Coordinates of C-alpha atoms in Angstrom, one line a residue:
M1 CA 5.0 11.1 -10.1
A2 CA 6.8 9.8 -13.2
A3 CA 5.3 12.7 -15.3
L4 CA 6.4 15.0 -12.5
E5 CA 9.9 13.8 -12.4
F6 CA 10.3 13.8 -16.1
A7 CA 8.9 17.2 -16.5
K8 CA 11.1 18.7 -13.8
K9 CA 14.0 17.2 -15.9
G10 CA 13.0 18.8 -18.9
A11 CA 11.3 16.2 -20.8
S12 CA 8.2 16.6 -23.0
V13 CA 5.3 14.8 -21.0
S14 CA 1.9 13.9 -21.9
I15 CA -0.5 12.4 -19.5
F16 CA -3.5 10.5 -20.9
D17 CA -6.1 10.1 -17.9
P18 CA -10.0 10.6 -18.1
T19 CA -10.7 9.5 -14.8
H20 CA -10.1 12.6 -12.6
P21 CA -11.7 13.2 -10.3
R22 CA -12.1 9.7 -9.1
E23 CA -11.9 7.8 -5.9
K24 CA -9.6 4.6 -5.9
P25 CA -10.4 1.8 -3.8
C26 CA -7.8 2.1 -1.3
G27 CA -6.9 2.7 2.4
G28 CA -5.0 5.6 1.4
G29 CA -2.2 5.4 3.9
L30 CA 0.9 7.5 3.3
T31 CA 3.8 6.3 5.4
G32 CA 6.7 8.5 6.4
K33 CA 8.6 7.0 3.3
S34 CA 5.9 8.0 1.2
L35 CA 5.7 11.4 2.5
A36 CA 9.5 12.1 2.0
L37 CA 8.9 11.3 -1.7
L38 CA 6.2 13.8 -2.2
P39 CA 6.9 17.4 -3.6
V40 CA 6.2 20.4 -1.4
G41 CA 3.0 21.9 -2.4
P42 CA 2.2 25.6 -2.6
S43 CA 0.8 27.2 0.6
R44 CA -2.5 27.7 -1.3
D45 CA -2.7 24.0 -2.0
P46 CA -1.2 21.9 0.9
L47 CA -1.3 18.2 0.5
P48 CA -4.8 17.0 1.4
A49 CA -3.8 14.4 4.2
R50 CA -5.0 13.8 7.9
R51 CA -2.2 13.0 10.0
V52 CA -2.6 9.9 12.6
Q53 CA 0.2 8.8 14.9
N54 CA -1.6 5.9 16.7
C55 CA -2.8 2.6 15.4
R56 CA -4.8 -0.1 17.3
F57 CA -4.0 -3.6 16.3
D58 CA -6.4 -6.4 17.5
T59 CA -8.0 -9.7 16.7
P60 CA -11.5 -11.2 17.3
R61 CA -10.0 -13.2 20.2
G62 CA -9.6 -10.1 22.2
L63 CA -6.1 -9.2 21.8
M64 CA -5.4 -5.8 21.5
I65 CA -2.6 -3.3 21.5
D66 CA -2.3 0.5 20.9
L67 CA 1.1 1.5 19.4
D68 CA 2.4 4.9 19.0
L69 CA 3.8 4.9 15.5
G70 CA 6.7 7.3 16.4
E71 CA 5.8 9.4 13.3
P72 CA 2.7 10.6 11.6
V73 CA 1.0 8.6 8.8
G74 CA -0.8 10.6 6.3
I75 CA -4.3 9.2 5.4
V76 CA -5.7 10.5 2.0
A77 CA -8.8 10.2 -0.2
R78 CA -7.3 9.0 -3.3
A79 CA -9.7 11.5 -5.2
D80 CA -8.0 14.3 -3.4
F81 CA -4.5 13.1 -3.4
D82 CA -4.3 11.9 -6.9
A83 CA -5.6 15.2 -8.2
W84 CA -3.1 17.0 -5.9
L85 CA -0.2 15.1 -7.4
L86 CA -1.7 15.7 -11.0
R87 CA -1.6 19.4 -10.3
R88 CA 1.9 19.4 -9.4
A89 CA 3.0 17.5 -12.5
V90 CA 1.0 20.0 -14.7
E91 CA 2.8 22.9 -12.7
A92 CA 6.1 21.3 -13.6
G93 CA 5.3 21.3 -17.4
A94 CA 3.4 18.0 -18.1
R95 CA 0.3 18.2 -20.2
H96 CA -2.8 16.3 -19.0
F97 CA -5.3 15.1 -21.7
N98 CA -8.7 13.9 -20.5
D99 CA -8.5 10.9 -23.0
R100 CA -8.2 7.3 -22.8
I101 CA -5.5 5.3 -24.6
T102 CA -6.9 2.3 -26.4
K103 CA -3.8 0.8 -28.3
V104 CA 0.0 1.0 -27.9
D105 CA 2.6 -1.0 -29.7
A106 CA 6.5 -1.7 -29.7
T107 CA 7.3 1.4 -31.8
G108 CA 6.0 3.7 -29.0
Q109 CA 2.9 4.5 -31.0
V110 CA -0.3 5.4 -29.0
K111 CA -3.8 5.6 -30.3
S112 CA -6.6 7.2 -28.2
L113 CA -10.3 7.2 -27.7
G114 CA -10.2 11.0 -28.7
G115 CA -8.3 10.5 -32.1
V116 CA -4.8 11.0 -30.9
E117 CA -2.2 8.9 -33.0
E118 CA 1.5 9.8 -32.0
I119 CA 4.7 8.2 -31.5
F120 CA 6.5 8.7 -28.2
D121 CA 10.0 7.9 -27.1
L122 CA 8.6 6.1 -24.0
V123 CA 5.2 4.9 -23.2
V124 CA 4.8 4.6 -19.3
G125 CA 2.0 2.3 -18.2
A126 CA 0.6 3.8 -14.9
D127 CA -2.7 2.5 -15.7
G128 CA -3.5 0.2 -12.6
A129 CA -4.1 -3.4 -12.0
N130 CA -5.7 -4.2 -15.2
S131 CA -3.2 -2.1 -17.1
L132 CA -3.4 -1.9 -21.0
V133 CA 0.2 -1.4 -21.4
R134 CA 1.1 -4.5 -19.3
R135 CA -1.4 -6.6 -21.3
T136 CA -0.1 -5.5 -24.5
F137 CA 3.5 -6.4 -23.6
L138 CA 3.5 -8.9 -21.0
S139 CA 0.2 -10.5 -19.7
A140 CA -2.3 -9.5 -16.8
T141 CA -1.1 -10.1 -13.2
P142 CA -2.3 -13.8 -12.6
K143 CA -5.2 -14.1 -10.0
E144 CA -3.0 -15.9 -7.5
R145 CA -0.9 -12.8 -7.0
R146 CA -3.7 -10.4 -6.4
W147 CA -5.4 -9.4 -3.3
M148 CA -8.9 -8.2 -3.2
A149 CA -9.6 -5.0 -1.2
C150 CA -13.2 -4.0 -0.6
G151 CA -15.3 -2.1 1.6
W152 CA -17.0 1.2 1.9
Y153 CA -16.6 4.9 3.1
A154 CA -18.4 5.7 6.4
R155 CA -19.6 9.0 7.6
G156 CA -18.0 10.0 11.0
D157 CA -14.8 9.4 12.7
S158 CA -12.6 6.6 14.1
E159 CA -9.0 5.8 15.4
M160 CA -7.0 4.0 12.9
V161 CA -7.5 0.3 13.4
V162 CA -6.1 -3.0 11.9
R163 CA -7.8 -6.0 12.8
F164 CA -6.5 -9.7 12.0
L165 CA -9.4 -12.2 11.2
E166 CA -9.3 -15.8 11.9
G167 CA -9.4 -17.9 8.8
V168 CA -8.5 -15.1 6.4
E169 CA -5.1 -14.4 5.0
G170 CA -5.6 -10.5 5.2
Y171 CA -7.1 -8.1 7.7
L172 CA -9.7 -5.4 8.3
W173 CA -9.1 -1.7 8.7
L174 CA -10.6 1.6 9.6
F175 CA -8.4 4.5 8.2
P176 CA -9.9 8.0 9.3
R177 CA -9.8 10.6 6.5
A178 CA -10.9 14.1 6.6
G179 CA -14.7 14.0 6.9
H180 CA -15.2 10.2 6.6
V181 CA -13.5 6.7 7.5
G182 CA -12.2 4.3 5.0
V183 CA -13.6 0.9 6.1
G184 CA -12.3 -2.2 4.2
I185 CA -10.9 -5.7 4.3
G186 CA -8.1 -7.3 2.1
A187 CA -7.5 -10.9 1.2
P188 CA -6.2 -13.1 -1.6
L189 CA -8.4 -12.8 -4.7
G190 CA -11.2 -15.5 -4.4
H191 CA -10.4 -16.8 -1.0
P192 CA -13.0 -16.2 0.1
P193 CA -15.0 -14.9 -2.8
T194 CA -15.6 -11.1 -2.8
K195 CA -19.3 -11.4 -1.8
D196 CA -18.3 -13.5 1.1
L197 CA -15.4 -11.1 2.1
L198 CA -17.9 -8.3 2.1
A199 CA -20.4 -10.3 4.1
L200 CA -17.6 -11.0 6.7
L201 CA -16.7 -7.3 6.7
E202 CA -20.3 -6.3 7.4
R203 CA -20.7 -8.7 10.2
E204 CA -17.4 -8.0 11.9
V205 CA -18.0 -4.1 11.8
A206 CA -21.6 -4.4 12.9
R207 CA -20.3 -6.4 15.9
A208 CA -17.2 -4.5 16.7
F209 CA -17.5 -1.0 15.3
P210 CA -21.2 -0.4 14.9
A211 CA -20.7 3.3 14.2
M212 CA -18.9 2.4 10.9
A213 CA -21.7 0.1 9.8
R214 CA -22.7 0.5 6.2
D215 CA -26.2 1.8 5.3
E216 CA -28.2 1.1 2.4
D217 CA -27.4 4.2 0.6
T218 CA -23.4 3.7 0.9
P219 CA -21.9 1.9 -2.0
Y220 CA -19.2 -0.6 -1.9
Y221 CA -15.9 -0.3 -3.3
A222 CA -13.8 -3.3 -4.5
H223 CA -10.6 -3.5 -6.5
T224 CA -7.6 -5.9 -6.9
I225 CA -4.1 -5.2 -5.5
P226 CA -1.2 -7.1 -7.7
S227 CA 2.0 -8.0 -6.1
P228 CA 5.1 -9.8 -7.3
G229 CA 5.8 -13.5 -6.9
A230 CA 8.7 -15.0 -5.1
D231 CA 10.4 -15.9 -8.4
G232 CA 10.9 -12.2 -9.4
A233 CA 9.8 -12.6 -12.9
T234 CA 7.5 -9.6 -13.1
L235 CA 10.1 -7.4 -11.6
R236 CA 12.8 -8.4 -14.3
E237 CA 9.9 -7.8 -17.1
M238 CA 8.6 -4.4 -16.0
A239 CA 10.2 -2.6 -18.9
G240 CA 11.1 -3.2 -22.6
D241 CA 12.9 -1.0 -25.2
K242 CA 10.2 1.7 -25.4
W243 CA 7.7 1.0 -22.6
A244 CA 7.8 0.6 -18.8
L245 CA 5.3 -0.1 -16.0
V246 CA 5.0 1.6 -12.7
G247 CA 2.8 1.3 -9.7
D248 CA 0.2 -1.2 -9.8
A249 CA 0.6 -1.8 -13.5
A250 CA 4.2 -3.2 -12.5
A251 CA 2.5 -5.4 -9.7
I252 CA 4.7 -3.9 -6.9
A253 CA 2.6 -3.7 -3.9
D254 CA 3.8 -5.5 -0.7
P255 CA 2.4 -9.1 -0.8
I256 CA 1.8 -9.0 3.0
T257 CA 0.5 -5.3 3.8
G258 CA -1.0 -4.6 0.5
E259 CA 0.7 -1.3 0.7
G260 CA 1.3 0.2 -2.9
I261 CA 1.6 3.8 -2.7
F262 CA 5.2 4.1 -1.8
Y263 CA 6.2 1.7 -4.7
A264 CA 4.0 3.5 -7.0
L265 CA 5.6 7.0 -6.2
R266 CA 9.3 5.5 -5.9
S267 CA 8.9 3.6 -9.3
G268 CA 7.9 6.7 -11.1
Q269 CA 10.9 8.5 -9.5
L270 CA 13.4 5.6 -10.3
L271 CA 12.1 5.5 -14.1
A272 CA 12.8 9.3 -14.5
D273 CA 16.1 9.1 -12.9
A274 CA 17.2 6.2 -14.9
M275 CA 15.9 7.5 -18.3
T276 CA 17.3 11.0 -17.7
S277 CA 20.8 9.9 -16.6
G278 CA 21.8 8.2 -19.7
G279 CA 20.1 4.8 -18.9
S280 CA 17.0 2.8 -20.4
P281 CA 13.8 1.3 -19.4
R282 CA 15.8 -1.9 -18.6
T283 CA 18.3 0.1 -16.4
Y284 CA 15.0 1.3 -14.5
A285 CA 14.0 -2.5 -14.2
E286 CA 17.4 -3.2 -12.8
R287 CA 17.3 -0.4 -10.3
A288 CA 13.9 -1.3 -8.8
M289 CA 15.0 -4.9 -8.5
E290 CA 18.0 -3.6 -6.6
E291 CA 16.2 -1.2 -4.3
F292 CA 12.9 -3.1 -3.5
G293 CA 12.6 -6.0 -5.7
H294 CA 14.4 -8.6 -3.8
D295 CA 12.6 -7.4 -0.6
L296 CA 9.2 -7.9 -2.1
M297 CA 10.2 -11.4 -3.4
R298 CA 11.1 -12.2 0.3
A299 CA 7.8 -10.9 1.5
A300 CA 6.0 -13.2 -1.2
R301 CA 8.0 -16.2 0.5
L302 CA 7.0 -15.0 4.0
Y303 CA 3.4 -14.5 3.1
K304 CA 2.0 -17.9 4.2
R305 CA 4.0 -17.9 7.3
F306 CA 2.7 -14.4 8.4
F307 CA -1.0 -15.6 8.1
A308 CA -0.4 -18.8 9.5
P309 CA -3.2 -19.9 12.0
G310 CA -2.4 -18.4 15.5
F311 CA 0.7 -16.3 14.2
T312 CA -0.9 -13.0 14.3
D313 CA -2.4 -13.7 17.9
R314 CA 1.1 -14.5 19.1
M315 CA 2.7 -11.4 17.4
L316 CA 0.1 -9.3 19.2
D317 CA 0.5 -11.0 22.6
Y318 CA 4.5 -10.7 22.5
A319 CA 4.2 -7.0 21.1
D320 CA 2.0 -6.2 23.9
R321 CA 4.5 -7.6 26.5
S322 CA 7.5 -6.5 24.7
P323 CA 8.4 -2.7 23.7
A324 CA 11.4 -4.0 21.7
L325 CA 9.1 -6.5 19.6
A326 CA 6.4 -3.9 19.2
R327 CA 9.1 -1.3 17.7
V328 CA 9.8 -4.1 15.0
M329 CA 6.0 -4.5 14.3
V330 CA 5.6 -0.6 14.0
D331 CA 8.7 -0.4 11.6
L332 CA 7.3 -3.2 9.5
V333 CA 4.0 -1.4 9.2
L334 CA 5.9 2.0 8.3
G335 CA 7.9 0.1 5.9
K336 CA 11.2 1.1 7.7
Q337 CA 12.1 -2.5 8.4
D338 CA 12.7 -4.4 5.3
Y339 CA 12.1 -8.2 5.0
M340 CA 15.5 -9.1 3.9
S341 CA 17.1 -8.1 7.3
L342 CA 14.0 -9.1 9.4
K343 CA 15.4 -12.3 10.5
K344 CA 18.7 -10.8 11.7
R345 CA 16.8 -7.9 13.5
L346 CA 14.5 -10.5 15.3
V347 CA 17.8 -12.4 16.6
T348 CA 19.5 -9.3 17.7
T349 CA 16.2 -8.1 19.7
L350 CA 16.1 -11.6 21.5
P351 CA 18.0 -10.4 24.4
R352 CA 15.9 -7.5 24.9
F353 CA 12.8 -9.4 24.2
G354 CA 13.6 -11.9 27.0
W355 CA 14.1 -9.0 29.4
D356 CA 10.8 -7.4 28.3
L357 CA 8.9 -10.6 29.2
L358 CA 10.6 -11.1 32.4
T359 CA 10.0 -7.5 33.5
H360 CA 6.3 -7.3 32.0
P361 CA 4.3 -8.3 35.2
A362 CA 6.1 -5.5 37.3
R363 CA 5.6 -2.9 34.6
K364 CA 1.9 -3.9 34.1
A365 CA 1.4 -3.6 37.9
L366 CA 3.2 -0.1 37.9
R367 CA 0.9 1.2 35.0
R368 CA -2.1 0.0 37.1
K369 CA -1.1 1.8 40.3
F370 CA -0.5 4.9 38.5
A371 CA -3.9 4.7 36.6
E372 CA -5.3 4.3 40.0

């Protein structure tokens, strides 16, 4: 996205990436916010996304709610989506080199495995959770600010499911794509260890979703998802004089949901906008902090409360009985409800929430009557 936006604005852009085609360990969900950022592809090359408008949320205790998301979510295989976005960048004028950068420095000089040695005006680290650019100018994102996402891709089809698990500060997901289903689980890195997390996922899927169970020939995937801390230090340091970080390299995934695609796309846009309108890499960092940084810091502060014992059970129970609260929950999932104003919205929702609870038995009886 950064390359696409820079190229559209007339910059000379070189993309060094030897990994395509490759599948990134990721649920692959594109919210409406993410879809709105994407360029319109040509008719011969449409966005390779499956559209889903309903999601089932549940817990092992039997609480379950099916929610209409109100707008379609796109679900993609990252091998297809990332290659599609790369094609858009190349069409806009960016040059793609199937080459790996091995060294960068503060002058903007890069060296590659293929023998490139060149100085650039700006080096953009879009090289993921273990970013070389980040490690060169800052340090690797500490493990206490990383999620582990792991799972497998199952043949067949499924509804979209998010399941909260007892004793795990995370959740299980089934994300239906074109031709297969992304089966995964996410939790803080090391809590529990990855092998135990995968074992938990296998047990839960075998019990609740047997058609999605992994067979012996299906490989696992596993990758970390970095997010900012509550102090915002990472967000303030995500750019220097001749370098900047975007996406996972900048550690800007949502600490609660793990959603990172929107922030990856938007950070690429913000960087190009800042640099081509007379700003600097530090201007970009300031804009990112203003647009979504404070909200991600708030999410980091709320994380422990959200995954406190019993909270998700109560949340689903109330959402099942209250359409008003269900709407808040859906908006959080879609990224339409920010964390900074969440408390205010919940307070203003209280009168409607009380009415929903009061009238729930009557509404439930009417639904049962019509179903009969």
